[in-house]
């Protein structure tokens, strides 16, 4: 690996990318996808940034699943069957799927290919962009000791709140080194509060089960294939068909929570252990979810909400206080753990923009995410308007 190589393991990625990849291979093996990089923070990239990014892609092409990594997955994720693990044994990143160009200080990037292949690019690419950006702009972070001290202060607050927290910060980390440093501390001192990380590679290093289920692109694809109105429902049913009694957390905001709840009937609400909140007011959301469970005559105290929207100790304190004796909250902390280093964190995403559900039909279908807040919506503006009209939002 060269001196600028940032991703050194095939498993240095979020767990839900692998769980979705497994489901795609089983259900939609011929589907194709297009992704685009969105520079929400209008960051200015230094000269030759794209060249170094391409070098990292070439380094990633040599990554392979090791025997020890396979054994870790077999032991900790038994629902990832041998057929999938055989596929992962042969999988390699293909840099030809990624198109990168630089115009002055702007970076343009898109990804295109089989969905089962391209799905793994998003998280390690964002982690690479983030770390390279700080390296090349000379933005130095606070010392390791200060990072540990900050992490300790946060952890003490979470312990006092008696909440369950996980680490979700791979994609916008300051660096691999910082994420590893924070995770090491959380593992050593987290006791019963810290439940694990979404990063599979670091979960293996620290002997923890990786956490996560599925992302927005899973539902976005279903909307392109089956229509906006029933996307949530079929996405959930397909997930259950693959994973049964495992990984049963439903994502609630791809086309707003109100639309999700229309699809979240008594059968699905009973089968899924809970839902994930990723946009909008968490208190209003919690109220909506509790009200929905009660309407279906389901006890909310037997269900979970995984909160994962830009969290910090103050937000967690407010949410956990509200949830007390009403529903069981869990918290996925991202950037506040892995990029709270005395510098502004990057605001960027890589999102699916088009899909080709059937290869016989050569017409690509645009996809959109509506979210509960306008800022988090992605996709073509005209299609967003059409989706809102169809869904009566």
mmCIF file of C-alpha atoms in Angstrom:
data_model
loop_
_atom_site.group_PDB
_atom_site.id
_atom_site.type_symbol
_atom_site.label_atom_id
_atom_site.label_comp_id
_atom_site.label_asym_id
_atom_site.label_seq_id
_atom_site.Cartn_x
_atom_site.Cartn_y
_atom_site.Cartn_z
ATOM 1 C CA UNK A 1 0.000 0.000 0.000
ATOM 2 C CA UNK A 2 1.342 3.489 -0.815
ATOM 3 C CA UNK A 3 1.721 6.281 1.748
ATOM 4 C CA UNK A 4 -1.640 7.823 0.815
ATOM 5 C CA UNK A 5 -3.596 4.528 0.911
ATOM 6 C CA UNK A 6 -6.423 4.949 3.400
ATOM 7 C CA UNK A 7 -8.630 1.849 3.162
ATOM 8 C CA UNK A 8 -6.616 -1.274 3.949
ATOM 9 C CA UNK A 9 -9.331 -3.910 4.394
ATOM 10 C CA UNK A 10 -12.313 -5.017 2.306
ATOM 11 C CA UNK A 11 -14.322 -4.916 5.544
ATOM 12 C CA UNK A 12 -13.452 -1.264 6.294
ATOM 13 C CA UNK A 13 -17.049 -0.380 5.463
ATOM 14 C CA UNK A 14 -20.457 -0.102 7.113
ATOM 15 C CA UNK A 15 -22.128 -3.406 7.934
ATOM 16 C CA UNK A 16 -25.393 -2.542 6.166
ATOM 17 C CA UNK A 17 -23.568 -2.429 2.841
ATOM 18 C CA UNK A 18 -22.784 -6.140 3.158
ATOM 19 C CA UNK A 19 -26.264 -7.095 4.364
ATOM 20 C CA UNK A 20 -27.810 -5.204 1.417
ATOM 21 C CA UNK A 21 -25.273 -6.717 -0.988
ATOM 22 C CA UNK A 22 -26.273 -10.210 0.150
ATOM 23 C CA UNK A 23 -29.979 -9.433 -0.373
ATOM 24 C CA UNK A 24 -29.305 -7.888 -3.811
ATOM 25 C CA UNK A 25 -27.407 -10.971 -4.993
ATOM 26 C CA UNK A 26 -30.311 -13.161 -3.881
ATOM 27 C CA UNK A 27 -33.187 -11.046 -5.232
ATOM 28 C CA UNK A 28 -31.887 -8.588 -7.864
ATOM 29 C CA UNK A 29 -28.617 -10.018 -9.248
ATOM 30 C CA UNK A 30 -28.922 -8.259 -12.633
ATOM 31 C CA UNK A 31 -29.974 -4.827 -11.338
ATOM 32 C CA UNK A 32 -27.677 -1.894 -12.115
ATOM 33 C CA UNK A 33 -27.124 1.345 -10.217
ATOM 34 C CA UNK A 34 -25.698 4.828 -10.661
ATOM 35 C CA UNK A 35 -24.447 6.936 -7.747
ATOM 36 C CA UNK A 36 -23.275 10.550 -7.545
ATOM 37 C CA UNK A 37 -21.124 12.505 -5.110
ATOM 38 C CA UNK A 38 -22.939 15.534 -3.634
ATOM 39 C CA UNK A 39 -20.750 18.244 -2.068
ATOM 40 C CA UNK A 40 -23.337 19.680 0.343
ATOM 41 C CA UNK A 41 -20.751 21.717 2.244
ATOM 42 C CA UNK A 42 -19.368 23.353 -0.934
ATOM 43 C CA UNK A 43 -15.864 22.267 0.115
ATOM 44 C CA UNK A 44 -12.962 23.509 -2.026
ATOM 45 C CA UNK A 45 -10.638 20.686 -3.016
ATOM 46 C CA UNK A 46 -6.887 21.291 -3.486
ATOM 47 C CA UNK A 47 -5.033 20.874 -6.766
ATOM 48 C CA UNK A 48 -4.459 17.245 -7.884
ATOM 49 C CA UNK A 49 -6.971 15.957 -5.313
ATOM 50 C CA UNK A 50 -8.663 13.801 -7.957
ATOM 51 C CA UNK A 51 -5.341 12.181 -8.926
ATOM 52 C CA UNK A 52 -4.638 11.062 -5.367
ATOM 53 C CA UNK A 53 -8.208 9.871 -4.995
ATOM 54 C CA UNK A 54 -7.780 7.734 -8.130
ATOM 55 C CA UNK A 55 -4.538 6.306 -6.695
ATOM 56 C CA UNK A 56 -6.472 5.186 -3.619
ATOM 57 C CA UNK A 57 -9.073 3.504 -5.824
ATOM 58 C CA UNK A 58 -6.332 1.518 -7.523
ATOM 59 C CA UNK A 59 -4.997 0.446 -4.124
ATOM 60 C CA UNK A 60 -8.491 -0.673 -3.074
ATOM 61 C CA UNK A 61 -8.690 -2.913 -6.161
ATOM 62 C CA UNK A 62 -6.118 -5.220 -4.575
ATOM 63 C CA UNK A 63 -8.108 -5.801 -1.374
ATOM 64 C CA UNK A 64 -9.389 -9.329 -0.777
ATOM 65 C CA UNK A 65 -11.331 -11.001 2.020
ATOM 66 C CA UNK A 66 -8.864 -12.840 4.244
ATOM 67 C CA UNK A 67 -9.505 -16.244 5.852
ATOM 68 C CA UNK A 68 -9.615 -14.623 9.303
ATOM 69 C CA UNK A 69 -12.126 -12.033 8.087
ATOM 70 C CA UNK A 70 -14.347 -14.753 6.660
ATOM 71 C CA UNK A 71 -14.207 -16.683 9.935
ATOM 72 C CA UNK A 72 -15.204 -13.513 11.813
ATOM 73 C CA UNK A 73 -18.288 -13.125 9.588
ATOM 74 C CA UNK A 74 -19.179 -16.806 9.892
ATOM 75 C CA UNK A 75 -19.044 -16.610 13.690
ATOM 76 C CA UNK A 76 -20.726 -13.230 14.239
ATOM 77 C CA UNK A 77 -23.125 -12.989 11.282
ATOM 78 C CA UNK A 78 -24.466 -16.532 10.685
ATOM 79 C CA UNK A 79 -27.333 -15.166 8.559
ATOM 80 C CA UNK A 80 -24.737 -14.276 5.887
ATOM 81 C CA UNK A 81 -24.740 -17.717 4.286
ATOM 82 C CA UNK A 82 -21.848 -19.562 2.649
ATOM 83 C CA UNK A 83 -23.112 -18.680 -0.855
ATOM 84 C CA UNK A 84 -22.698 -14.992 -0.066
ATOM 85 C CA UNK A 85 -19.363 -15.453 1.706
ATOM 86 C CA UNK A 86 -18.095 -17.397 -1.342
ATOM 87 C CA UNK A 87 -19.101 -14.380 -3.451
ATOM 88 C CA UNK A 88 -17.308 -12.024 -1.042
ATOM 89 C CA UNK A 89 -14.203 -14.236 -1.263
ATOM 90 C CA UNK A 90 -14.026 -13.505 -4.988
ATOM 91 C CA UNK A 91 -15.142 -9.858 -4.785
ATOM 92 C CA UNK A 92 -12.722 -7.062 -5.710
ATOM 93 C CA UNK A 93 -13.317 -3.354 -6.118
ATOM 94 C CA UNK A 94 -13.373 -2.384 -9.792
ATOM 95 C CA UNK A 95 -12.046 1.202 -10.255
ATOM 96 C CA UNK A 96 -13.522 1.261 -13.781
ATOM 97 C CA UNK A 97 -16.934 1.630 -12.104
ATOM 98 C CA UNK A 98 -15.904 5.016 -10.658
ATOM 99 C CA UNK A 99 -15.608 8.194 -12.756
ATOM 100 C CA UNK A 100 -13.728 11.091 -11.151
ATOM 101 C CA UNK A 101 -12.849 14.518 -12.547
ATOM 102 C CA UNK A 102 -11.676 17.808 -11.080
ATOM 103 C CA UNK A 103 -12.531 21.262 -12.369
ATOM 104 C CA UNK A 104 -10.597 23.842 -10.378
ATOM 105 C CA UNK A 105 -11.635 23.290 -6.767
ATOM 106 C CA UNK A 106 -14.684 21.174 -7.623
ATOM 107 C CA UNK A 107 -14.740 17.376 -7.625
ATOM 108 C CA UNK A 108 -17.208 15.440 -9.756
ATOM 109 C CA UNK A 109 -17.682 11.752 -9.115
ATOM 110 C CA UNK A 110 -20.130 9.099 -10.247
ATOM 111 C CA UNK A 111 -20.292 5.313 -9.883
ATOM 112 C CA UNK A 112 -21.991 2.945 -12.320
ATOM 113 C CA UNK A 113 -22.319 -0.826 -12.688
ATOM 114 C CA UNK A 114 -24.087 -3.860 -11.271
ATOM 115 C CA UNK A 115 -25.781 -2.857 -8.028
ATOM 116 C CA UNK A 116 -24.340 -5.919 -6.271
ATOM 117 C CA UNK A 117 -20.839 -4.710 -7.149
ATOM 118 C CA UNK A 118 -21.103 -0.906 -6.870
ATOM 119 C CA UNK A 119 -22.897 -0.902 -3.506
ATOM 120 C CA UNK A 120 -19.657 -1.286 -1.541
ATOM 121 C CA UNK A 121 -18.031 1.907 -2.906
ATOM 122 C CA UNK A 122 -19.967 4.637 -1.059
ATOM 123 C CA UNK A 123 -18.632 4.440 2.510
ATOM 124 C CA UNK A 124 -14.904 3.776 1.878
ATOM 125 C CA UNK A 125 -14.895 6.411 -0.869
ATOM 126 C CA UNK A 126 -16.346 9.013 1.503
ATOM 127 C CA UNK A 127 -13.887 8.006 4.228
ATOM 128 C CA UNK A 128 -11.063 8.376 1.692
ATOM 129 C CA UNK A 129 -12.297 11.770 0.472
ATOM 130 C CA UNK A 130 -12.550 13.003 4.064
ATOM 131 C CA UNK A 131 -9.106 11.821 5.166
ATOM 132 C CA UNK A 132 -7.398 12.988 1.964
ATOM 133 C CA UNK A 133 -9.063 16.393 2.275
ATOM 134 C CA UNK A 134 -7.613 16.963 5.744
ATOM 135 C CA UNK A 135 -4.197 15.623 4.695
ATOM 136 C CA UNK A 136 -3.885 17.786 1.577
ATOM 137 C CA UNK A 137 -5.294 20.994 3.075
ATOM 138 C CA UNK A 138 -2.955 20.673 6.061
ATOM 139 C CA UNK A 139 -5.826 20.838 8.545
ATOM 140 C CA UNK A 140 -4.321 19.356 11.694
ATOM 141 C CA UNK A 141 -6.553 17.944 14.382
ATOM 142 C CA UNK A 142 -6.189 18.116 18.146
ATOM 143 C CA UNK A 143 -3.844 15.655 19.870
ATOM 144 C CA UNK A 144 -4.677 11.986 20.510
ATOM 145 C CA UNK A 145 -4.837 12.730 24.244
ATOM 146 C CA UNK A 146 -7.421 15.478 23.701
ATOM 147 C CA UNK A 147 -9.487 13.195 21.427
ATOM 148 C CA UNK A 148 -9.485 10.515 24.145
ATOM 149 C CA UNK A 149 -10.404 13.126 26.771
ATOM 150 C CA UNK A 150 -13.339 14.339 24.652
ATOM 151 C CA UNK A 151 -14.484 10.765 24.070
ATOM 152 C CA UNK A 152 -14.232 10.092 27.806
ATOM 153 C CA UNK A 153 -16.395 13.147 28.612
ATOM 154 C CA UNK A 154 -19.068 12.015 26.145
ATOM 155 C CA UNK A 155 -18.983 8.436 27.392
ATOM 156 C CA UNK A 156 -19.407 9.600 31.010
ATOM 157 C CA UNK A 157 -22.517 11.555 29.949
ATOM 158 C CA UNK A 158 -23.928 8.504 28.163
ATOM 159 C CA UNK A 159 -23.249 6.352 31.218
ATOM 160 C CA UNK A 160 -25.128 8.813 33.444
ATOM 161 C CA UNK A 161 -28.041 8.707 30.998
ATOM 162 C CA UNK A 162 -27.861 4.888 31.042
ATOM 163 C CA UNK A 163 -28.405 4.693 27.268
ATOM 164 C CA UNK A 164 -27.215 2.221 24.635
ATOM 165 C CA UNK A 165 -24.891 3.733 22.023
ATOM 166 C CA UNK A 166 -23.183 2.489 18.869
ATOM 167 C CA UNK A 167 -20.517 4.081 16.659
ATOM 168 C CA UNK A 168 -21.619 4.898 13.071
ATOM 169 C CA UNK A 169 -18.870 7.300 11.990
ATOM 170 C CA UNK A 170 -16.869 5.626 9.186
ATOM 171 C CA UNK A 171 -17.990 7.730 6.230
ATOM 172 C CA UNK A 172 -17.061 11.161 7.603
ATOM 173 C CA UNK A 173 -14.201 10.262 9.937
ATOM 174 C CA UNK A 174 -11.214 12.592 10.248
ATOM 175 C CA UNK A 175 -9.000 9.577 9.698
ATOM 176 C CA UNK A 176 -8.867 5.815 10.136
ATOM 177 C CA UNK A 177 -6.434 6.371 13.010
ATOM 178 C CA UNK A 178 -8.891 8.625 14.879
ATOM 179 C CA UNK A 179 -11.795 6.199 14.421
ATOM 180 C CA UNK A 180 -9.646 3.333 15.710
ATOM 181 C CA UNK A 181 -8.485 5.428 18.678
ATOM 182 C CA UNK A 182 -12.069 6.342 19.640
ATOM 183 C CA UNK A 183 -13.332 2.789 19.209
ATOM 184 C CA UNK A 184 -10.526 1.351 21.293
ATOM 185 C CA UNK A 185 -11.506 3.685 24.142
ATOM 186 C CA UNK A 186 -15.221 2.916 23.787
ATOM 187 C CA UNK A 187 -14.513 -0.814 23.834
ATOM 188 C CA UNK A 188 -12.233 -0.582 26.896
ATOM 189 C CA UNK A 189 -14.357 1.830 28.939
ATOM 190 C CA UNK A 190 -17.855 1.563 27.457
ATOM 191 C CA UNK A 191 -19.057 -1.276 29.693
ATOM 192 C CA UNK A 192 -22.736 -2.013 29.033
ATOM 193 C CA UNK A 193 -23.371 1.374 27.377
ATOM 194 C CA UNK A 194 -21.378 0.754 24.187
ATOM 195 C CA UNK A 195 -22.993 -1.899 21.964
ATOM 196 C CA UNK A 196 -20.641 -1.847 18.954
ATOM 197 C CA UNK A 197 -19.666 -0.256 15.653
ATOM 198 C CA UNK A 198 -21.109 -0.299 12.146
ATOM 199 C CA UNK A 199 -17.530 -0.677 10.814
ATOM 200 C CA UNK A 200 -17.005 -4.389 10.149
ATOM 201 C CA UNK A 201 -13.185 -4.277 9.974
ATOM 202 C CA UNK A 202 -12.833 -2.430 13.283
ATOM 203 C CA UNK A 203 -15.512 -4.629 14.863
ATOM 204 C CA UNK A 204 -13.279 -7.601 14.060
ATOM 205 C CA UNK A 205 -10.201 -5.896 15.504
ATOM 206 C CA UNK A 206 -12.038 -5.111 18.753
ATOM 207 C CA UNK A 207 -13.982 -8.409 18.910
ATOM 208 C CA UNK A 208 -17.466 -6.870 18.702
ATOM 209 C CA UNK A 209 -20.429 -7.858 16.531
ATOM 210 C CA UNK A 210 -20.985 -5.269 13.763
ATOM 211 C CA UNK A 211 -24.289 -3.372 13.875
ATOM 212 C CA UNK A 212 -26.665 -2.131 11.179
ATOM 213 C CA UNK A 213 -29.404 -3.336 8.811
ATOM 214 C CA UNK A 214 -30.187 -1.517 5.542
ATOM 215 C CA UNK A 215 -29.970 1.967 4.031
ATOM 216 C CA UNK A 216 -32.161 4.307 1.989
ATOM 217 C CA UNK A 217 -31.024 2.925 -1.363
ATOM 218 C CA UNK A 218 -32.773 -0.368 -0.536
ATOM 219 C CA UNK A 219 -36.142 1.435 -0.416
ATOM 220 C CA UNK A 220 -35.262 3.827 -3.276
ATOM 221 C CA UNK A 221 -34.631 0.868 -5.577
ATOM 222 C CA UNK A 222 -37.970 -0.677 -4.614
ATOM 223 C CA UNK A 223 -39.712 2.601 -5.488
ATOM 224 C CA UNK A 224 -38.146 2.524 -8.959
ATOM 225 C CA UNK A 225 -39.172 -1.106 -9.459
ATOM 226 C CA UNK A 226 -42.608 -1.186 -7.803
ATOM 227 C CA UNK A 227 -43.755 2.430 -7.341
ATOM 228 C CA UNK A 228 -43.552 5.043 -4.590
ATOM 229 C CA UNK A 229 -46.746 4.043 -2.778
ATOM 230 C CA UNK A 230 -45.723 0.481 -1.930
ATOM 231 C CA UNK A 231 -41.917 0.799 -1.902
ATOM 232 C CA UNK A 232 -41.631 0.731 1.906
ATOM 233 C CA UNK A 233 -43.894 -2.311 2.207
ATOM 234 C CA UNK A 234 -42.217 -4.467 -0.448
ATOM 235 C CA UNK A 235 -38.745 -3.412 0.749
ATOM 236 C CA UNK A 236 -39.632 -4.611 4.255
ATOM 237 C CA UNK A 237 -41.212 -7.852 3.024
ATOM 238 C CA UNK A 238 -38.190 -8.646 0.846
ATOM 239 C CA UNK A 239 -35.895 -7.946 3.800
ATOM 240 C CA UNK A 240 -37.824 -10.387 5.978
ATOM 241 C CA UNK A 241 -37.705 -12.992 3.183
ATOM 242 C CA UNK A 242 -33.903 -12.851 3.270
ATOM 243 C CA UNK A 243 -33.205 -12.373 6.976
ATOM 244 C CA UNK A 244 -36.228 -13.797 8.821
ATOM 245 C CA UNK A 245 -35.796 -13.113 12.536
ATOM 246 C CA UNK A 246 -32.480 -11.256 12.106
ATOM 247 C CA UNK A 247 -31.724 -7.574 11.407
ATOM 248 C CA UNK A 248 -35.319 -6.472 11.948
ATOM 249 C CA UNK A 249 -35.069 -2.673 12.120
ATOM 250 C CA UNK A 250 -37.118 -0.787 9.504
ATOM 251 C CA UNK A 251 -35.914 2.473 7.943
ATOM 252 C CA UNK A 252 -38.699 5.009 8.308
ATOM 253 C CA UNK A 253 -37.966 8.150 6.300
ATOM 254 C CA UNK A 254 -37.090 7.370 2.666
ATOM 255 C CA UNK A 255 -40.438 8.833 1.557
ATOM 256 C CA UNK A 256 -41.290 10.576 4.841
ATOM 257 C CA UNK A 257 -42.480 8.893 8.012
ATOM 258 C CA UNK A 258 -46.177 9.513 7.274
ATOM 259 C CA UNK A 259 -45.906 7.473 4.050
ATOM 260 C CA UNK A 260 -43.849 4.792 5.810
ATOM 261 C CA UNK A 261 -46.507 4.366 8.503
ATOM 262 C CA UNK A 262 -49.194 3.748 5.862
ATOM 263 C CA UNK A 263 -47.101 0.740 4.788
ATOM 264 C CA UNK A 264 -46.138 -0.327 8.311
ATOM 265 C CA UNK A 265 -49.199 -2.496 8.977
ATOM 266 C CA UNK A 266 -49.850 -4.710 11.997
ATOM 267 C CA UNK A 267 -48.062 -7.701 10.494
ATOM 268 C CA UNK A 268 -44.883 -5.763 9.664
ATOM 269 C CA UNK A 269 -45.003 -3.737 12.888
ATOM 270 C CA UNK A 270 -45.136 -7.002 14.848
ATOM 271 C CA UNK A 271 -42.381 -8.704 12.827
ATOM 272 C CA UNK A 272 -39.900 -5.817 12.958
ATOM 273 C CA UNK A 273 -38.259 -5.155 16.333
ATOM 274 C CA UNK A 274 -38.354 -1.425 15.728
ATOM 275 C CA UNK A 275 -37.561 1.459 13.405
ATOM 276 C CA UNK A 276 -34.648 3.787 12.642
ATOM 277 C CA UNK A 277 -34.970 7.582 12.795
ATOM 278 C CA UNK A 278 -32.644 9.478 10.433
ATOM 279 C CA UNK A 279 -34.286 12.855 9.750
ATOM 280 C CA UNK A 280 -36.712 15.388 11.192
ATOM 281 C CA UNK A 281 -37.680 16.233 14.746
ATOM 282 C CA UNK A 282 -36.911 13.146 16.882
ATOM 283 C CA UNK A 283 -39.514 13.985 19.548
ATOM 284 C CA UNK A 284 -42.351 14.404 17.029
ATOM 285 C CA UNK A 285 -41.161 11.205 15.330
ATOM 286 C CA UNK A 286 -41.186 9.265 18.602
ATOM 287 C CA UNK A 287 -44.710 10.454 19.306
ATOM 288 C CA UNK A 288 -45.840 9.352 15.842
ATOM 289 C CA UNK A 289 -44.290 5.899 16.230
ATOM 290 C CA UNK A 290 -45.745 5.334 19.709
ATOM 291 C CA UNK A 291 -49.170 6.476 18.529
ATOM 292 C CA UNK A 292 -48.935 4.112 15.540
ATOM 293 C CA UNK A 293 -47.995 1.108 17.713
ATOM 294 C CA UNK A 294 -50.842 1.844 20.119
ATOM 295 C CA UNK A 295 -53.292 2.152 17.242
ATOM 296 C CA UNK A 296 -52.207 -1.339 16.135
ATOM 297 C CA UNK A 297 -52.564 -2.574 19.746
ATOM 298 C CA UNK A 298 -48.808 -3.217 20.018
ATOM 299 C CA UNK A 299 -46.999 -2.353 23.249
ATOM 300 C CA UNK A 300 -44.338 0.311 22.380
ATOM 301 C CA UNK A 301 -42.275 -0.800 25.396
ATOM 302 C CA UNK A 302 -41.539 -3.999 23.481
ATOM 303 C CA UNK A 303 -40.165 -2.023 20.504
ATOM 304 C CA UNK A 304 -37.016 -0.014 19.699
ATOM 305 C CA UNK A 305 -36.164 3.223 17.952
ATOM 306 C CA UNK A 306 -32.607 3.540 16.624
ATOM 307 C CA UNK A 307 -31.769 7.251 16.434
ATOM 308 C CA UNK A 308 -28.980 8.082 13.956
ATOM 309 C CA UNK A 309 -29.412 11.704 12.869
ATOM 310 C CA UNK A 310 -26.404 13.900 13.690
ATOM 311 C CA UNK A 311 -26.352 13.056 17.381
ATOM 312 C CA UNK A 312 -24.374 14.470 20.311
ATOM 313 C CA UNK A 313 -24.716 14.085 24.115
ATOM 314 C CA UNK A 314 -27.214 16.956 24.463
ATOM 315 C CA UNK A 315 -29.525 15.568 21.766
ATOM 316 C CA UNK A 316 -29.248 12.071 23.226
ATOM 317 C CA UNK A 317 -30.152 13.435 26.680
ATOM 318 C CA UNK A 318 -33.287 15.147 25.338
ATOM 319 C CA UNK A 319 -34.415 12.129 23.302
ATOM 320 C CA UNK A 320 -33.724 9.523 26.004
ATOM 321 C CA UNK A 321 -35.572 11.596 28.607
ATOM 322 C CA UNK A 322 -38.617 11.807 26.349
ATOM 323 C CA UNK A 323 -38.552 8.069 25.533
ATOM 324 C CA UNK A 324 -38.361 6.963 29.176
ATOM 325 C CA UNK A 325 -41.098 4.438 30.043
ATOM 326 C CA UNK A 326 -42.580 4.896 26.543
ATOM 327 C CA UNK A 327 -40.307 3.068 24.068
ATOM 328 C CA UNK A 328 -36.714 1.718 23.997
ATOM 329 C CA UNK A 329 -34.192 4.133 22.420
ATOM 330 C CA UNK A 330 -30.775 3.220 20.958
ATOM 331 C CA UNK A 331 -28.320 5.739 19.528
ATOM 332 C CA UNK A 332 -25.968 5.509 16.554
ATOM 333 C CA UNK A 333 -23.347 8.250 16.988
ATOM 334 C CA UNK A 334 -21.423 9.139 13.834
ATOM 335 C CA UNK A 335 -19.347 12.240 13.154
ATOM 336 C CA UNK A 336 -19.507 13.388 16.794
ATOM 337 C CA UNK A 337 -17.300 10.411 17.683
ATOM 338 C CA UNK A 338 -15.012 10.126 14.633
ATOM 339 C CA UNK A 339 -14.609 13.753 13.530
ATOM 340 C CA UNK A 340 -14.915 15.888 16.649
ATOM 341 C CA UNK A 341 -11.289 16.983 16.448
ATOM 342 C CA UNK A 342 -11.345 20.784 16.530
ATOM 343 C CA UNK A 343 -12.112 21.253 12.835
ATOM 344 C CA UNK A 344 -15.328 21.623 10.820
ATOM 345 C CA UNK A 345 -16.433 18.170 9.629
ATOM 346 C CA UNK A 346 -17.191 17.627 5.960
ATOM 347 C CA UNK A 347 -20.771 17.751 4.709
ATOM 348 C CA UNK A 348 -21.050 15.379 1.757
ATOM 349 C CA UNK A 349 -22.977 12.340 0.586
ATOM 350 C CA UNK A 350 -22.850 9.745 -2.173
ATOM 351 C CA UNK A 351 -26.376 8.750 -3.210
ATOM 352 C CA UNK A 352 -27.957 6.411 -5.718
ATOM 353 C CA UNK A 353 -29.458 8.557 -8.510
ATOM 354 C CA UNK A 354 -30.587 5.972 -11.083
ATOM 355 C CA UNK A 355 -31.248 2.270 -11.350
ATOM 356 C CA UNK A 356 -31.871 -0.301 -14.057
ATOM 357 C CA UNK A 357 -33.990 -2.958 -12.300
ATOM 358 C CA UNK A 358 -34.174 -5.207 -15.388
ATOM 359 C CA UNK A 359 -31.296 -5.362 -17.839
ATOM 360 C CA UNK A 360 -33.596 -6.284 -20.752
ATOM 361 C CA UNK A 361 -35.161 -2.848 -20.408
ATOM 362 C CA UNK A 362 -32.391 -0.415 -21.296
ATOM 363 C CA UNK A 363 -34.126 2.605 -19.784
ATOM 364 C CA UNK A 364 -32.568 3.855 -16.565
ATOM 365 C CA UNK A 365 -35.031 4.983 -13.889
ATOM 366 C CA UNK A 366 -34.212 7.999 -11.725
ATOM 367 C CA UNK A 367 -34.573 7.534 -7.973
ATOM 368 C CA UNK A 368 -35.240 10.047 -5.219
ATOM 369 C CA UNK A 369 -35.175 10.200 -1.446
ATOM 370 C CA UNK A 370 -37.657 12.584 0.134
ATOM 371 C CA UNK A 371 -36.664 12.392 3.816
ATOM 372 C CA UNK A 372 -38.478 14.264 6.611
ATOM 373 C CA UNK A 373 -36.495 17.451 5.966
ATOM 374 C CA UNK A 374 -35.926 19.207 2.652
ATOM 375 C CA UNK A 375 -32.121 19.427 3.103
ATOM 376 C CA UNK A 376 -31.757 15.645 3.186
ATOM 377 C CA UNK A 377 -33.836 14.994 0.059
ATOM 378 C CA UNK A 378 -31.838 13.845 -2.960
ATOM 379 C CA UNK A 379 -32.516 13.318 -6.659
ATOM 380 C CA UNK A 380 -33.960 15.120 -9.662
ATOM 381 C CA UNK A 381 -36.128 18.108 -8.615
ATOM 382 C CA UNK A 382 -38.875 17.295 -11.112
ATOM 383 C CA UNK A 383 -39.044 13.696 -9.916
ATOM 384 C CA UNK A 384 -39.138 14.870 -6.284
ATOM 385 C CA UNK A 385 -42.150 17.032 -7.192
ATOM 386 C CA UNK A 386 -43.794 14.088 -8.976
ATOM 387 C CA UNK A 387 -43.150 11.764 -6.014
ATOM 388 C CA UNK A 388 -44.719 14.299 -3.646
ATOM 389 C CA UNK A 389 -47.733 14.565 -5.903
ATOM 390 C CA UNK A 390 -48.139 10.771 -6.119
ATOM 391 C CA UNK A 391 -47.710 10.372 -2.365
ATOM 392 C CA UNK A 392 -49.904 13.413 -1.609
ATOM 393 C CA UNK A 393 -47.232 15.057 0.508
#
